[in-house]
Structures are given as structure tokens and as C-alpha cells.
Amino acid sequence: MSDDTEVSPGRGLPATAVPVSPTDPTTGTAGGERPARGRLGGLSGSGLVRNLGLVLALVILCVVGLVTTGERFGSTANLLTILRLAAVTGVISIGMTFVITGGGIDLSVGAVMALSSVWCTTLATQAMARDTHWIVMVGAALAVGAACGLINGLLVSYGKVVPFIATLAMLASARGLAEIISQRRTQIVDVPGFTDFFGAEVVGVPVIVIMFALVAAIGWVVFNRTTFGRRTLAVGGNPEAARLAGINVQRHTVLLYVQLGLLCGVAALMIISRTTTGTSTHGTLIELDVIAAVVIGGTLLAGGRGTIVGTVIGVLIFTTLTNVFTLNNRSTSEQALLKGAIIVAAVLLQQRFAARSKSP
Amino acid sequence: MSLRSAHKLGTGLVAGVAVLSLAACTGNTAADDGGTQAGGTSEAEQGSNDEAGDTVVIGFSAPAADHGWMASITESAREAADAYEDVDLRVAEGTNDVNLQISQVETFINDGVDAIVLLPFDGAAMTPVALQAMEAGIPVINVDREFEDPNAARVTVLGDNYGMGVSAGSYICSELGDNPDAVVAEIAGIDSLPLTQDRSQGFEDALGECGLDVDNRVAADFTVEGGERAASNLLQAAPQIDAVWNHDDDQGVGVLAAFENAGRDEFMMVGGAGSANAMRSIQADDSVLKATVVYPSTQGADGIMMARLLVQQKAMGDLVEVEVPREVQLYAPVVTADNVDQFIDTAFES
């Protein structure tokens, strides 16, 4: 497996897989080159082919949609429906790509999103928002998300609790706290400025879709063009080597969980604007959709390899699938079956591509 | 007739709610119209409303069919649609994810369906998108879980959650009324839902009428596992119980299993929703379950019928009104060994 291919920025290095080079990750600058492609020669082929495969899958889905339902699928309104659906899962998936690439996992995203949504819509927060500015609610959602992420990160990096368990604990307690705060009721948002802003459209594009696009763009730049991104790959690929290279692995791990928590806060804002409610049931089981999207996108669950573009396409594949099924009036069970098949097929294909490109 | 049986049981308190029993779709009229659920009161001839008209495209969305009652909602909606050649029903994937359910309704709006029948996972959360549909000129029929804004639906079909609690409480009063120290327990459904809060409120109010109160209350989640868990906890908390009301017969399967495992049978149990196996058990009188309170699982089908009438601009049979009513609330009768025969055929399978 060429797990660590994208770890090494290795200027001018040959195309074969190179283990994490201790000095590389910290050198940081991308030198203005396009990452992955130009520098990694043959290995970029696997990335390219991988993404091509995903794009192909998405195109096939769209063709199926167009053939079976024609204009109903292709209309602008329907595309926006798909994107609005994708936005919430998408934003969290971008953050999850970083965490998984960095060798971790976060099962608590849905619960953290629920807690954020509840905290941000309590009567007290809303009253404060009406008295001052609705931005208070945004601050509350982001702060709660980031705080949960911080706890996750500290537990994982300094407490040495394995990510699976640390975030499982957060999953349980964040939703529990959300239930306590909301008294298990649905809290309705009545702050006009807030709903006006997030429910608005800019040149026909809903604000939450723009937010998703922004998060994806920023995520891509950070992942591919910054020291932070390179360190993430290094930490996930080989933490010991990363440590020897002078990366503060523990601090970096904390930051990874904090950014994901922050994005859960963003997702909470999106779901609040979509439903005008905050409840402890928001985001139930969303972690599974998120992890599935990240994995079919091509990010290695073991860490050390990741792709933001792949994740975005992964999210779009699942939401488009749902849309095509709804348009065709097909049953739930068929869709669940197909989703499972897609996950397996995507992972099997990736392994084959990876194996092939390793021995050209 | 259900009113009469309710009186017979001494549970006449159920009044006070505007109850409009919609034709054959409630449990009120027994099984004489079989599986078709087609309209018309049992005696009357099938009205002209059943004659085929322009094709009506109806979008239908409900939560995931993770318990028998909910599965029956979608199933009976399909059956109702199949009974009419002029209904083209589009059923979206059942989901408990409001984000997904919103996108389904958006898809229906984009598609320009004639009407949308919607049982929301969370009424408040689905209100904005329902408003959007109404603004787009698509009538929305809100089933069971109410929207936050009355303008978000043209017709609302509701069960009577408060009335369920009242029926259950009154029945327990009539059975234990002479013992003011009786221990009454309650096993609720999903606590965050307003419907659960309404049921509990009705139960408390009715018990209050005869000087009883809820001594132990636990909440489950409408699933068998959840019911088993909640009931086990309840038994630990309450060493002696006289009567239990369990909100939901699906979770009741687990509740009864927990009672059985603990070997506890010193109390009587009243169920909720009205599943077929609960009714069979009542009929056979083979467990602590002595009664259940019906919460019709055919409301989705009622929604389909109303949507069809609305789009074809027909009036509701048996009413004088020119337009389909704004709200239809179903009745919550108590089913006991005495009247179970009337209800068992329209009950849902867990």
C-alpha cells in the first residue's frame, strides 16, 4: 500500500513510495507547486485515478438520474436541493478528513452538533441575541463545538485514551447534556436576524451551500498547501517519525479535534437555519454518513493519507443517490443495500488502484 | 359505538376534545370494509367521492419504519393509494434525519406534486419547509406530529394524544378507584416528543380526577429493546405496583418480556396505540395486559384520502361543508376483552 505517498512532499524524489521523511513535514512551504500531482509523479496517478473513479461514479449517478427522471433531476432547483442536503454532512466530513488523516476518529460529531444546536437556541442565548446581536448565537454554537473538540483532543493526546473510546464517551455525554439543557424538547428559534441571514440566498445560492463551499475550499488549501496539512499527514502516517521531526504531535492532535468540533458548531448553525430548531436529536447517526463519505472519498481509515476533494465527492455521491432514489420513488431498503455495496466497491477499487500504481 | 363502550367502562371523560371521526379509517367503524379502507360510513353506500377523477400526484414522507405503528402508517397509506386508480403516490425514504426529510419535501416541491402528506420526525423542525410548500401552492396534509405554524398545513390529521392519556387514566381509575394508595406507574415513549408530553399530561389529569397520581415514571423509545430496558428499571424502582400504563404496544412487547422475566404479575397493565398482538393478548386474557388505548395507525391513509379530495376539489362525505375541514382529530377508545372484536381487524402488526 502506498499509504504514506502524500505524506512526503519530497521535491524531485522518484515515484516510488517513500516512508515519512523526518525533515519533510516541517519544511512546510509548498513552493507554489501544485501538490501531489507534479511532484509525486507516478504516485499522483493513484490519486488522480482514485478521484477519477469517484467522479465517474458521480457522473454515472447523474446520468441515471437524468435518464430516469430527466428535467426533474437536472433542474437548478433539484441541484440546490442536493447541495443543501449535502451541506451539513459535508462540513463535518471536511473536518473528519483531517482527524482521520491524522490517525484519529471522532464518533461524537452528531452529538456535539446536537449539543451546539441546543446551547445556541436556549431561551437565555436567544434573549441575549435579541438584546445584542444574533452573532451571539453563532459564537455560542462555535464555542460549544470547539470546547467539545478540545476535550476530545486532550483526552486523546494527553490522556492517552484511544480516540474511539474518548469520542464514544463524548457521544454519550454530549447528547445527554443536550437533553438535560433542552429538557428533551425542541427549541424554536425566534431571532429574525439569525434566520434571515442563514436562510438567505446569494444570487440564487443558499447561504448554507456557500458556507459548505467555503469550508471545502479552506479545507483544501489548509490540507494541501500549509504546514498544518503536512503535519497532519505526518502525524497520521507515523507519529513517532513526526515527533522526531520536531512536530509537537500532542498539540497537533488537540488542534485536529478542535477544528472538527468547530465545524460541528458550523453544522449546528446550518441545521438550525434549515429547521429553525435546536434539539438533542439533531445529527443522530450522522457520524456514520460522515465516516462513510470520508472513506469512499479515499482517505485511509488508518491515517496518513487523505483527500479533501475525494471527501466532497463522497458526500455528493451519497446525497445524489438519495435524491435519485426519492425522485424514482424507490424503496428505502434498496437504497440502504446499494449504499453498502458502494462503500465496499469503492474501498476494493481503491485498494486495487493503489496496488497497481505501486508496481508500475 | 365506541363512545357507548367507553361509557360502559365508566370512562366517559374523554370528551372536551373536538373529535371528528373520519369515516372508516379510524378504529371506530369495525372491519366491515375490509382491507381497502375506502371511505363511507359502514352503513352508507359508497359515495361519489370514490369515482375516479383527475390523477392526483401525492408526495408522502414519514419517519423511519422502526416500529410497527410507524411501518403501518406508510403501509396503510400505500393501501389507500392503491385503492384509487387516480392516485399516484410517491413515497420517500422513511427517515429520522430531519435534514434528509426536509430535502425530500424540497424534492416534492421541485417536482410540483399536487399535494404532500407529511408525518414529520419533528413537527417544529419541518415547519419551514412545509411553509415553503404551501407558499408554492402545494397543499400540505400534516399527519400526527403537528407543525409549529398553523399556516404550514392545509389539513391536519391528528390522533388524540392527550385523549389517550385520559382514556388510559380513566380506565385505571375505574379499576382501582377505591384505593387511593394504589401505586400507578407509567412507561412513556420518546420523552422529547410533544406527543409523549401530551399523553402523560392527559394521564396525570385523568388520574387526578380519582385522587391517584403517577408514582413511578420511566421513558423508553417505542422500540422493543427500549421497552424492555425501561420496564426492568421500573421494576427495580417499584417493588409493588397496582397498575401500569405503557404508552406504546410496540415497546410493550419488551415491557411484557421484562415483567415475565422478573416474574412480576401483581398489577394490571394498560397498553397504548393498539397493536394486533396486544389485542390478541387481551382477547386471550393470558397476561397482565388487560386493555389498550387506540392511536390509529391509519392516519397516513386518512391523509392520502384528504389530499385526494382536496386536489380534486371534492367535499368530505357525510359533512355539509363545501371544503375539506382544516383539522381532523381521531378518537382514542379503550379496548378491553369486552370490545376487542370491534378493533382487532384494523389494528397494526408489531
XYZ file of C-alpha atoms in Angstrom:
710
model
C 0.000 0.000 0.000
C 1.161 3.469 -0.733
C -0.327 4.833 2.438
C 2.204 7.464 3.011
C 2.559 8.748 -0.505
C 1.086 12.115 0.129
C 2.989 12.493 3.333
C 6.148 13.224 1.521
C 6.329 16.479 -0.335
C 9.698 15.100 -1.491
C 10.715 17.517 -4.170
C 12.151 15.683 -7.091
C 12.038 12.344 -5.357
C 11.444 9.316 -7.513
C 7.996 7.973 -7.945
C 8.286 5.098 -5.559
C 6.676 5.197 -2.178
C 8.872 6.958 0.323
C 8.417 6.487 4.025
C 7.823 9.547 6.092
C 10.894 11.617 5.892
C 11.523 13.168 9.273
C 12.547 16.523 7.957
C 9.959 16.960 5.267
C 6.830 17.665 7.206
C 8.225 20.649 8.973
C 9.729 22.316 5.972
C 6.267 23.326 5.174
C 6.239 25.534 2.139
C 4.713 24.064 -0.902
C 6.928 26.098 -3.167
C 3.974 27.278 -5.167
C 3.708 23.990 -6.961
C 0.539 22.062 -7.329
C 0.754 19.493 -4.602
C 0.584 15.814 -5.228
C 0.397 15.886 -8.992
C 3.573 17.448 -10.283
C 5.886 16.411 -7.557
C 4.797 12.924 -6.921
C 4.935 11.751 -10.476
C 3.592 8.275 -10.880
C 2.098 8.185 -7.442
C -0.149 11.095 -8.194
C -1.568 8.718 -10.743
C -3.205 6.762 -7.995
C -4.669 9.942 -6.544
C -5.812 11.055 -9.939
C -7.245 7.682 -10.879
C -8.880 7.428 -7.492
C -10.603 10.755 -7.832
C -11.407 9.976 -11.459
C -13.117 6.788 -10.306
C -15.156 8.786 -7.830
C -16.037 11.437 -10.373
C -17.027 8.646 -12.728
C -19.300 7.137 -10.088
C -20.901 10.528 -9.503
C -21.310 11.078 -13.243
C -22.915 7.653 -13.641
C -25.336 8.502 -10.823
C -26.186 11.800 -12.501
C -26.699 10.059 -15.834
C -29.004 7.551 -14.146
C -30.841 10.464 -12.580
C -31.135 12.293 -15.893
C -32.180 9.216 -17.855
C -34.784 8.075 -15.353
C -36.223 11.417 -14.352
C -34.897 13.897 -16.934
C -35.597 17.523 -16.230
C -36.751 16.747 -12.704
C -33.204 15.699 -11.815
C -31.342 18.260 -13.912
C -33.218 21.344 -12.781
C -31.402 24.025 -10.825
C -33.912 23.668 -8.020
C -33.091 19.979 -7.678
C -29.330 20.554 -7.750
C -29.722 23.085 -4.960
C -31.824 20.564 -3.040
C -28.955 18.076 -3.304
C -26.402 20.673 -2.211
C -28.492 21.843 0.732
C -28.779 18.244 1.874
C -25.045 17.742 1.395
C -24.023 20.884 3.266
C -24.495 19.694 6.847
C -22.829 16.309 6.382
C -20.258 17.898 4.097
C -18.946 20.451 6.541
C -18.389 17.816 9.223
C -16.832 15.463 6.657
C -14.171 18.047 5.792
C -13.153 18.248 9.447
C -13.335 14.477 9.791
C -10.940 14.090 6.845
C -8.296 15.932 8.862
C -8.900 13.887 12.001
C -8.860 10.535 10.198
C -5.813 11.506 8.147
C -4.146 12.448 11.417
C -4.665 8.907 12.657
C -7.759 9.565 14.761
C -11.525 9.133 14.553
C -14.374 11.089 16.066
C -17.658 9.339 16.764
C -19.088 12.269 18.705
C -19.733 14.654 15.799
C -23.501 14.171 15.709
C -23.843 14.546 19.466
C -21.602 17.615 19.522
C -23.668 19.125 16.733
C -26.832 18.445 18.751
C -25.327 19.995 21.886
C -24.200 23.041 19.897
C -27.652 23.419 18.387
C -29.281 23.195 21.803
C -26.890 25.534 23.566
C -27.211 28.082 20.808
C -31.019 28.070 20.932
C -31.758 28.166 24.667
C -34.115 30.903 25.750
C -31.225 32.628 27.508
C -28.982 32.633 24.440
C -31.838 33.782 22.237
C -32.773 36.555 24.645
C -29.175 37.711 24.693
C -29.077 37.540 20.906
C -32.199 39.683 20.610
C -30.783 42.238 23.060
C -27.411 42.462 21.387
C -26.841 40.793 18.036
C -27.632 37.395 16.548
C -23.904 36.823 16.144
C -24.024 35.800 19.820
C -25.749 32.600 18.724
C -23.055 31.899 16.167
C -20.427 32.441 18.838
C -22.239 30.107 21.229
C -22.518 27.301 18.665
C -18.885 27.561 17.613
C -17.609 27.854 21.176
C -19.520 24.792 22.351
C -18.313 22.774 19.358
C -14.718 23.838 19.841
C -14.873 23.137 23.579
C -16.115 19.584 22.973
C -13.369 19.143 20.394
C -10.839 20.416 22.904
C -11.969 17.862 25.476
C -11.789 15.089 22.869
C -8.332 16.224 21.820
C -6.980 16.491 25.360
C -8.317 13.055 26.252
C -6.781 11.502 23.157
C -3.399 13.229 23.169
C -2.602 13.873 26.819
C -4.965 11.381 28.462
C -3.817 8.602 26.081
C -7.384 7.395 25.673
C -7.846 5.755 22.280
C -9.870 8.063 20.007
C -12.636 5.502 19.524
C -13.329 5.375 23.265
C -12.723 9.035 24.075
C -15.144 10.204 21.403
C -17.626 7.434 22.204
C -17.747 8.851 25.718
C -18.245 12.319 24.261
C -21.034 10.955 22.028
C -22.932 9.718 25.059
C -22.329 12.662 27.346
C -22.788 15.458 24.798
C -26.192 14.121 23.791
C -27.060 13.591 27.436
C -26.118 17.168 28.265
C -28.102 18.374 25.256
C -31.143 16.505 26.589
C -30.697 17.999 30.042
C -30.338 21.551 28.756
C -33.268 21.298 26.368
C -35.302 19.119 28.727
C -35.661 16.921 25.648
C -37.826 19.490 23.953
C -37.488 21.088 20.581
C -36.295 24.669 20.967
C -37.643 27.013 18.352
C -35.537 29.897 17.088
C -37.172 33.270 17.149
C -34.339 35.625 16.310
C -35.226 37.219 12.976
C -31.697 38.370 12.138
C -30.322 34.857 12.531
C -32.873 33.082 10.357
C -32.784 35.883 7.795
C -29.029 35.620 7.440
C -28.671 31.850 7.256
C -31.863 31.302 5.321
C -30.893 33.848 2.670
C -29.719 33.235 -0.855
C -26.908 34.998 -2.676
C -27.512 35.087 -6.428
C -29.851 32.160 -6.040
C -27.407 30.098 -3.975
C -28.471 29.356 -0.394
C -26.117 30.669 2.289
C -25.584 27.210 3.777
C -24.386 25.920 0.399
C -21.957 28.834 0.184
C -20.756 28.008 3.684
C -20.133 24.418 2.615
C -18.194 25.599 -0.439
C -16.112 27.960 1.691
C -15.318 25.293 4.273
C -14.364 22.863 1.497
C -12.124 25.459 -0.198
C -10.427 26.481 3.039
C -10.080 22.815 3.982
C -8.417 22.041 0.653
C -5.936 24.910 0.991
C -5.069 24.044 4.590
C -4.769 20.363 3.792
C -2.663 20.690 0.667
C -0.824 23.963 0.972
C 0.052 24.575 4.588
C 2.337 23.250 7.272
C -0.753 22.269 9.237
C -1.865 19.959 6.454
C 1.559 18.421 6.018
C 1.886 17.877 9.748
C -1.499 16.177 9.781
C -0.290 13.686 7.173
C 2.940 13.152 9.071
C 1.237 12.643 12.424
C -1.202 10.172 10.926
C 1.381 8.343 8.837
C 3.963 7.817 11.527
C 3.566 9.707 14.798
C 6.971 8.645 16.080
C 8.735 9.920 12.974
C 6.696 13.093 13.169
C 7.778 13.580 16.756
C 11.419 13.037 15.858
C 10.984 15.579 13.097
C 10.134 18.138 15.737
C 6.374 18.186 15.400
C 4.521 18.606 18.672
C 2.316 15.611 17.977
C 0.167 16.027 21.052
C -0.598 19.658 20.430
C -1.300 18.962 16.790
C -3.729 16.179 17.715
C -5.591 18.526 20.033
C -5.864 21.069 17.223
C -7.255 18.417 14.880
C -10.132 17.622 17.238
C -10.742 21.301 17.976
C -11.166 22.166 14.298
C -13.607 19.270 13.885
C -15.559 20.427 16.944
C -15.642 23.927 15.485
C -17.033 22.554 12.221
C -19.678 20.629 14.187
C -20.679 24.053 15.503
C -20.915 25.303 11.910
C -23.051 22.282 11.012
C -25.263 23.055 14.008
C -25.820 26.574 12.681
C -26.776 25.100 9.310
C -29.292 22.632 10.735
C -30.747 25.342 12.972
C -31.297 27.579 9.987
C -32.787 24.722 7.977
C -35.212 23.661 10.684
C -35.441 26.829 12.820
C -34.983 24.495 15.779
C -32.322 23.194 18.082
C -32.887 19.745 19.598
C -30.979 16.934 21.198
C -31.994 14.661 18.320
C -30.204 16.623 15.600
C -27.427 14.735 13.884
C -28.380 11.297 15.178
C -26.117 8.750 13.449
C -24.641 11.426 11.197
C -21.191 10.139 12.208
C -21.788 7.056 10.088
C -22.661 9.062 6.973
C -19.645 11.267 7.588
C -17.180 8.421 8.048
C -18.619 6.576 5.035
C -18.227 9.671 2.847
C -14.654 10.248 4.025
C -13.692 6.635 3.449
C -15.201 6.247 -0.013
C -13.506 9.530 -0.832
C -10.177 7.755 -0.446
C -8.979 8.823 2.971
C -7.271 5.954 4.711
C -9.003 4.984 7.945
C -5.607 4.103 9.416
C -4.369 7.635 8.822
C -1.515 9.103 6.812
C -3.425 9.593 3.606
C -6.346 11.835 2.889
C -8.110 13.858 0.250
C -10.483 16.771 0.610
C -11.684 16.579 -2.987
C -12.439 12.889 -2.525
C -14.428 13.630 0.623
C -16.522 16.280 -1.100
C -17.264 13.888 -3.960
C -18.008 11.130 -1.460
C -20.599 13.326 0.253
C -22.096 14.283 -3.099
C -22.314 10.642 -4.194
C -24.402 9.693 -1.164
C -26.683 12.721 -1.305
C -27.185 12.364 -5.063
C -28.002 8.708 -4.563
C -30.652 9.619 -2.002
C -32.065 12.219 -4.361
C -32.214 9.881 -7.361
C -33.975 7.274 -5.246
C -36.514 9.772 -3.962
C -37.194 11.032 -7.473
C -37.683 7.482 -8.721
C -39.951 6.573 -5.818
C -37.768 3.594 -4.889
C -37.834 1.795 -1.587
C -35.690 2.526 1.434
C -34.276 -0.940 1.664
C -32.911 -0.951 -1.895
C -31.138 2.294 -1.176
C -29.563 1.004 2.013
C -28.388 -2.083 0.152
C -26.878 -0.019 -2.637
C -25.151 2.301 -0.189
C -23.459 -0.653 1.442
C -22.411 -2.016 -1.954
C -20.960 1.367 -2.960
C -18.853 1.575 0.193
C -17.415 -1.903 -0.360
C -16.871 -1.353 -4.081
C -15.150 1.985 -3.506
C -12.763 0.575 -0.943
C -11.972 -2.521 -3.036
C -11.308 -0.393 -6.114
C -9.056 1.946 -4.170
C -7.007 -0.984 -2.937
C -6.599 -2.293 -6.473
C -5.570 1.091 -7.832
C -3.169 1.546 -5.001
C -1.618 -1.862 -5.560
C -1.325 -1.309 -9.298
C 0.294 2.085 -9.067
C 2.787 0.766 -6.579
C 4.272 -1.574 -9.163
C 4.005 0.199 -12.488
C -70.365 2.914 19.243
C -67.023 3.419 20.791
C -68.487 6.200 22.861
C -71.073 3.812 24.184
C -68.480 1.253 25.131
C -66.438 3.957 26.748
C -69.435 4.862 28.887
C -69.961 1.276 29.731
C -66.464 1.191 31.088
C -67.073 4.300 33.054
C -64.545 6.255 31.064
C -66.766 8.906 29.648
C -64.286 11.639 30.438
C -62.861 11.566 27.000
C -64.967 14.477 25.835
C -63.682 18.010 25.660
C -61.716 17.483 22.536
C -63.249 18.201 19.185
C -63.482 14.722 17.843
C -64.305 14.279 14.228
C -64.213 10.668 13.397
C -63.230 10.283 9.798
C -65.205 7.587 8.089
C -63.874 4.080 8.095
C -60.289 4.921 8.682
C -60.435 5.022 12.423
C -60.948 2.032 14.567
C -64.467 3.282 15.250
C -66.080 1.506 12.384
C -65.183 -2.098 12.515
C -63.800 -4.230 9.802
C -66.781 -4.359 7.500
C -64.963 -2.596 4.707
C -62.040 -4.930 4.869
C -58.587 -4.037 3.709
C -59.437 -1.327 1.231
C -60.036 1.330 3.863
C -62.204 3.067 1.292
C -64.370 5.858 2.632
C -68.012 5.988 3.584
C -69.579 5.100 6.892
C -70.261 1.460 7.405
C -73.951 1.602 6.523
C -73.939 4.243 3.839
C -73.393 3.496 0.191
C -70.047 4.329 -1.282
C -70.274 7.973 -2.176
C -69.492 9.596 -5.485
C -66.207 10.677 -3.940
C -64.772 7.289 -4.791
C -65.328 7.728 -8.510
C -62.093 8.272 -10.358
C -61.207 11.850 -11.174
C -58.117 13.632 -12.429
C -54.899 11.906 -11.456
C -53.518 13.267 -8.208
C -49.787 13.104 -7.555
C -49.171 12.865 -3.823
C -45.770 13.028 -2.177
C -45.604 11.112 1.089
C -42.885 11.272 3.711
C -42.786 9.728 7.171
C -40.127 8.816 9.725
C -38.240 5.530 9.518
C -40.449 2.463 9.983
C -38.533 1.383 13.068
C -41.621 0.239 14.948
C -44.836 -1.480 13.901
C -47.071 1.553 14.267
C -44.859 3.661 12.023
C -44.493 0.852 9.493
C -48.265 0.613 9.375
C -48.537 4.355 8.713
C -46.710 4.019 5.399
C -48.259 0.649 4.579
C -51.803 1.833 5.111
C -51.046 4.980 3.117
C -49.906 2.811 0.223
C -53.016 0.652 0.537
C -55.249 3.705 0.482
C -53.459 4.999 -2.614
C -53.634 1.618 -4.336
C -57.378 1.546 -3.850
C -57.695 4.545 -6.176
C -56.560 4.407 -9.757
C -56.382 8.197 -9.844
C -53.774 8.469 -7.073
C -50.093 8.457 -7.991
C -48.314 8.081 -4.660
C -44.623 8.887 -4.311
C -43.251 7.553 -1.069
C -39.931 8.992 0.092
C -37.489 7.013 2.177
C -38.609 6.893 5.786
C -36.068 8.781 7.829
C -35.398 10.094 11.317
C -32.961 12.651 9.942
C -34.759 15.992 9.626
C -32.107 17.223 7.225
C -32.981 14.384 4.849
C -36.711 14.697 5.351
C -36.515 18.394 4.501
C -34.711 17.588 1.275
C -37.414 15.048 0.399
C -40.084 17.678 0.755
C -37.941 20.067 -1.291
C -37.803 17.389 -3.965
C -41.598 17.118 -3.939
C -41.831 20.900 -4.280
C -39.372 20.906 -7.189
C -41.390 18.116 -8.745
C -44.566 20.116 -8.458
C -46.622 17.336 -6.890
C -50.309 18.123 -6.300
C -50.221 17.563 -2.556
C -47.819 16.491 0.170
C -48.765 14.209 3.046
C -46.198 14.631 5.763
C -45.688 12.892 9.057
C -42.684 14.859 10.318
C -39.986 13.341 12.511
C -40.104 16.616 14.398
C -43.036 18.917 13.656
C -41.224 22.113 14.587
C -38.184 21.238 12.502
C -40.258 20.517 9.398
C -42.315 23.710 9.665
C -40.118 25.935 7.454
C -40.116 23.552 4.511
C -43.864 22.888 4.855
C -44.446 26.639 4.733
C -42.337 26.714 1.589
C -44.555 24.055 0.012
C -47.718 25.938 0.957
C -46.240 29.129 -0.490
C -45.532 27.209 -3.688
C -49.246 26.412 -3.844
C -48.920 22.765 -2.812
C -51.361 21.828 -0.046
C -49.654 20.053 2.835
C -51.522 17.481 4.902
C -49.850 17.291 8.278
C -50.258 13.917 9.951
C -49.869 13.127 13.636
C -46.994 15.387 14.693
C -48.079 18.979 14.414
C -46.204 21.830 12.790
C -45.286 24.901 14.780
C -47.166 27.240 12.458
C -50.819 26.597 11.551
C -50.199 28.138 8.114
C -47.804 25.323 7.268
C -50.630 22.867 6.625
C -53.965 22.954 4.813
C -55.285 19.964 6.727
C -54.026 18.430 9.937
C -54.886 14.831 10.822
C -54.222 14.136 14.454
C -54.527 11.301 16.821
C -55.595 12.324 20.281
C -52.521 12.004 22.429
C -53.955 13.889 25.363
C -57.118 11.816 24.980
C -55.078 8.608 25.018
C -53.698 9.570 28.387
C -57.176 10.484 29.577
C -58.644 7.196 28.340
C -55.889 5.182 29.994
C -56.096 7.167 33.223
C -59.880 6.956 33.404
C -59.810 3.240 32.800
C -57.238 2.731 35.560
C -59.360 4.949 37.832
C -62.391 2.815 37.155
C -60.422 -0.313 38.013
C -58.570 0.942 41.098
C -60.587 3.973 42.066
C -61.490 2.765 45.541
C -57.858 2.521 46.589
C -56.280 5.963 46.975
C -52.911 4.457 47.922
C -52.627 2.425 44.740
C -49.235 2.608 43.050
C -49.540 3.687 39.427
C -46.576 3.528 37.058
C -46.098 4.942 33.603
C -43.786 3.817 30.810
C -43.626 6.680 28.327
C -42.357 6.744 24.757
C -39.739 9.167 23.433
C -39.770 11.918 26.016
C -38.619 14.724 23.753
C -41.709 14.454 21.549
C -44.631 16.715 22.391
C -46.942 13.748 21.816
C -45.382 11.956 24.784
C -45.761 15.035 26.930
C -49.440 15.304 25.909
C -50.104 11.659 26.706
C -48.506 11.985 30.114
C -50.429 15.164 30.835
C -53.747 13.514 29.963
C -52.858 10.507 32.075
C -51.953 12.671 35.053
C -55.116 14.772 34.706
C -57.402 11.749 34.486
C -55.748 10.030 37.434
C -56.090 13.247 39.398
C -59.861 13.046 38.951
C -59.951 9.977 41.179
C -57.214 11.005 43.571
C -54.440 8.908 42.080
C -51.103 10.048 40.734
C -48.144 8.636 38.828
C -45.782 7.169 41.394
C -43.124 5.885 39.021
C -42.416 7.107 35.544
C -39.818 5.865 33.071
C -39.369 6.646 29.388
C -38.498 4.263 26.544
C -38.258 4.901 22.811
C -41.056 2.943 21.085
C -38.725 0.004 20.444
C -38.855 -3.458 21.980
C -35.334 -3.115 23.397
C -36.133 0.273 24.852
C -39.331 -1.047 26.414
C -37.529 -3.973 27.983
C -34.849 -1.695 29.408
C -37.291 0.859 30.782
C -39.565 -1.773 32.320
C -36.642 -3.530 34.002
C -35.603 -0.238 35.544
C -39.152 0.428 36.621
C -39.415 -2.935 38.370
C -36.225 -2.189 40.262
C -37.567 1.171 41.340
C -41.026 -0.002 42.358
C -41.221 -3.155 44.488
C -45.004 -3.149 44.365
C -47.247 -1.806 41.618
C -51.026 -1.808 41.110
C -51.355 -0.525 37.572
C -49.047 0.339 34.697
C -49.786 2.373 31.610
C -47.387 1.714 28.777
C -47.713 4.351 26.032
C -46.959 2.078 23.134
C -47.689 -1.557 22.280
C -44.532 -1.945 20.164
C -42.322 -1.223 23.110
C -44.938 -3.172 25.081
C -43.534 -6.413 23.671
C -40.316 -5.635 25.529
C -42.193 -4.383 28.564
C -44.147 -7.633 28.870
C -40.949 -9.629 28.414
C -39.341 -7.727 31.287
C -42.370 -8.381 33.524
C -42.290 -12.037 32.588
C -38.560 -12.351 33.270
C -38.930 -10.734 36.655
C -41.940 -12.901 37.461
C -43.992 -9.853 38.382
C -47.753 -10.000 37.831
C -49.280 -8.303 40.863
C -50.569 -5.440 38.706
C -52.722 -4.769 35.668
C -51.289 -3.185 32.565
C -52.887 -0.907 30.002
C -51.253 -0.572 26.590
C -51.240 2.171 24.009
C -51.568 2.576 20.216
C -53.455 -0.705 19.766
C -51.289 -3.336 18.090
C -52.789 -6.586 16.848
C -50.722 -8.749 19.173
C -51.672 -6.635 22.184
C -55.316 -7.108 21.219
C -54.842 -10.852 20.746
C -53.329 -10.965 24.210
C -56.266 -9.014 25.640
C -58.662 -11.329 23.834
C -56.923 -14.426 25.212
C -56.507 -12.816 28.650
C -53.128 -14.509 29.027
C -51.032 -11.746 30.567
C -51.161 -8.676 32.806
C -52.270 -6.693 29.760
C -55.982 -6.044 30.270
C -56.649 -3.134 27.927
C -55.089 -0.886 25.336
C -55.873 2.619 24.105
C -56.086 3.015 20.336
C -53.992 5.537 18.492
C -54.944 4.878 14.873
C -52.075 3.802 12.657
C -54.226 4.549 9.636
C -53.776 8.316 9.904
C -51.388 8.334 6.972
C -54.121 6.714 4.898
C -56.560 9.353 6.132
C -54.048 11.948 4.964
C -53.940 10.390 1.489
C -57.749 10.386 1.234
C -57.946 14.002 2.328
C -55.210 15.008 -0.116
C -57.102 13.350 -2.956
C -60.370 15.060 -2.059
C -58.609 18.385 -1.666
C -56.870 18.284 -5.041
C -59.976 17.009 -6.847
C -61.938 19.756 -5.123
C -64.389 17.358 -3.584
C -66.034 17.800 -0.236
C -65.841 15.306 2.579
C -68.754 12.890 2.548
C -71.170 12.989 5.482
C -70.363 16.622 6.147
C -72.339 19.573 4.863
C -69.240 21.672 4.310
C -68.115 22.514 0.802
C -64.437 22.298 1.648
C -62.368 19.623 3.351
C -62.027 20.535 7.040
C -58.972 22.213 8.471
C -58.356 19.655 11.171
C -59.461 16.123 11.859
C -58.828 14.663 15.251
C -59.277 10.956 15.778
C -60.664 9.310 18.857
C -58.748 7.238 21.414
C -61.053 4.443 22.564
C -60.200 1.920 25.284
C -60.087 -1.655 24.017
C -60.798 -4.402 26.553
C -61.785 -8.050 26.329
C -65.393 -6.831 26.000
C -64.997 -4.871 22.774
C -61.748 -6.155 21.286
C -63.587 -7.843 18.399
C -64.516 -4.454 17.010
C -60.954 -3.230 16.817
C -58.722 -6.160 16.128
C -59.123 -6.068 12.355
C -57.860 -2.516 11.961
C -55.016 -2.974 14.420
C -51.419 -2.892 13.218
C -48.930 -5.742 13.403
C -45.888 -5.061 15.570
